[in-house]
Amino acid sequence: MHVPWPALLLPLFLLFYGAVSFLTAEEGARQSRALNGRFLGRAWAEQMYTKRTMRIQGIIFAALGLIGALVIVVVNIIGALR
């Protein structure tokens, strides 16, 4: 089985998004609270968008991207060795 190498773009994007989200968690949380506080209520936004939750979100996206990229690379390496 062979997975086209351009398929790595999505997992690498997730990895990049996760890393940026993790590194800019404080500013991202502040902007999310400001934007969503208007629509969903300030108390809910302050509870939902904290630095900690934004960092956890970044870790999850980075992990999913890394797992996806590793799966594609391993499948292609196994396919090439057959």
Short mmCIF file of C-alpha atoms in Angstrom, two decimals:
data_model
loop_
_atom_site.label_atom_id
_atom_site.label_comp_id
_atom_site.label_asym_id
_atom_site.label_seq_id
_atom_site.Cartn_x
_atom_site.Cartn_y
_atom_site.Cartn_z
CA MET A 1 0.00 0.00 0.00
CA HIS A 2 1.23 3.47 -0.81
CA VAL A 3 0.03 6.80 0.55
CA PRO A 4 0.96 9.80 -1.62
CA TRP A 5 3.52 12.03 0.07
CA PRO A 6 1.39 15.19 -0.34
CA ALA A 7 -0.99 13.56 2.15
CA LEU A 8 1.57 14.63 4.78
CA LEU A 9 0.41 18.22 4.40
CA LEU A 10 -2.61 17.81 6.67
CA PRO A 11 -0.77 16.12 9.57
CA LEU A 12 2.09 18.61 9.29
CA PHE A 13 -0.40 21.47 9.34
CA LEU A 14 -1.98 20.01 12.51
CA LEU A 15 1.47 19.70 14.06
CA PHE A 16 2.29 23.32 13.16
CA TYR A 17 -1.10 24.58 14.41
CA GLY A 18 -0.69 22.69 17.67
CA ALA A 19 2.79 24.07 18.28
CA VAL A 20 1.73 27.64 17.55
CA SER A 21 -1.39 27.26 19.69
CA PHE A 22 0.70 25.93 22.56
CA LEU A 23 3.28 28.69 22.32
CA THR A 24 0.76 31.53 22.00
CA ALA A 25 -1.80 30.16 24.48
CA GLU A 26 -2.01 33.30 26.62
CA GLU A 27 -2.74 35.66 23.72
CA GLY A 28 -5.08 33.12 22.08
CA ALA A 29 -7.07 32.73 25.28
CA ARG A 30 -7.37 36.50 25.68
CA GLN A 31 -8.60 36.98 22.11
CA SER A 32 -11.02 34.04 22.33
CA ARG A 33 -12.52 35.41 25.55
CA ALA A 34 -12.92 38.84 23.99
CA LEU A 35 -14.55 37.51 20.82
CA ASN A 36 -16.77 34.80 22.26
CA GLY A 37 -17.66 36.74 25.40
CA ARG A 38 -19.91 38.92 23.28
CA PHE A 39 -21.82 36.02 21.77
CA LEU A 40 -21.91 33.40 24.50
CA GLY A 41 -21.59 35.40 27.69
CA ARG A 42 -18.55 36.72 29.48
CA ALA A 43 -18.63 34.27 32.41
CA TRP A 44 -18.79 31.24 30.12
CA ALA A 45 -15.98 32.55 27.91
CA GLU A 46 -13.73 33.28 30.88
CA GLN A 47 -14.24 29.78 32.22
CA MET A 48 -13.85 28.07 28.84
CA TYR A 49 -10.88 29.90 27.36
CA THR A 50 -8.01 29.79 29.81
CA LYS A 51 -4.29 29.53 29.13
CA ARG A 52 -4.38 25.94 30.36
CA THR A 53 -7.20 24.84 28.03
CA MET A 54 -5.53 26.51 25.07
CA ARG A 55 -2.25 24.70 25.83
CA ILE A 56 -4.08 21.38 26.15
CA GLN A 57 -5.72 22.04 22.79
CA GLY A 58 -2.30 22.75 21.27
CA ILE A 59 -0.87 19.51 22.67
CA ILE A 60 -3.82 17.50 21.31
CA PHE A 61 -3.52 18.96 17.80
CA ALA A 62 0.26 18.50 17.76
CA ALA A 63 -0.07 14.89 18.93
CA LEU A 64 -2.71 14.10 16.29
CA GLY A 65 -0.53 15.65 13.59
CA LEU A 66 2.52 13.73 14.72
CA ILE A 67 0.62 10.43 14.85
CA GLY A 68 -0.85 11.03 11.40
CA ALA A 69 2.53 11.90 9.90
CA LEU A 70 4.18 8.85 11.48
CA VAL A 71 1.46 6.54 10.18
CA ILE A 72 1.88 7.83 6.62
CA VAL A 73 5.68 7.55 6.75
CA VAL A 74 5.61 4.04 8.25
CA VAL A 75 3.03 2.82 5.70
CA ASN A 76 5.15 4.16 2.85
CA ILE A 77 8.37 2.66 4.23
CA ILE A 78 6.72 -0.75 4.68
CA GLY A 79 5.25 -0.50 1.19
CA ALA A 80 8.65 0.32 -0.29
CA LEU A 81 10.30 -2.65 1.43
CA ARG A 82 7.81 -5.15 0.02
#
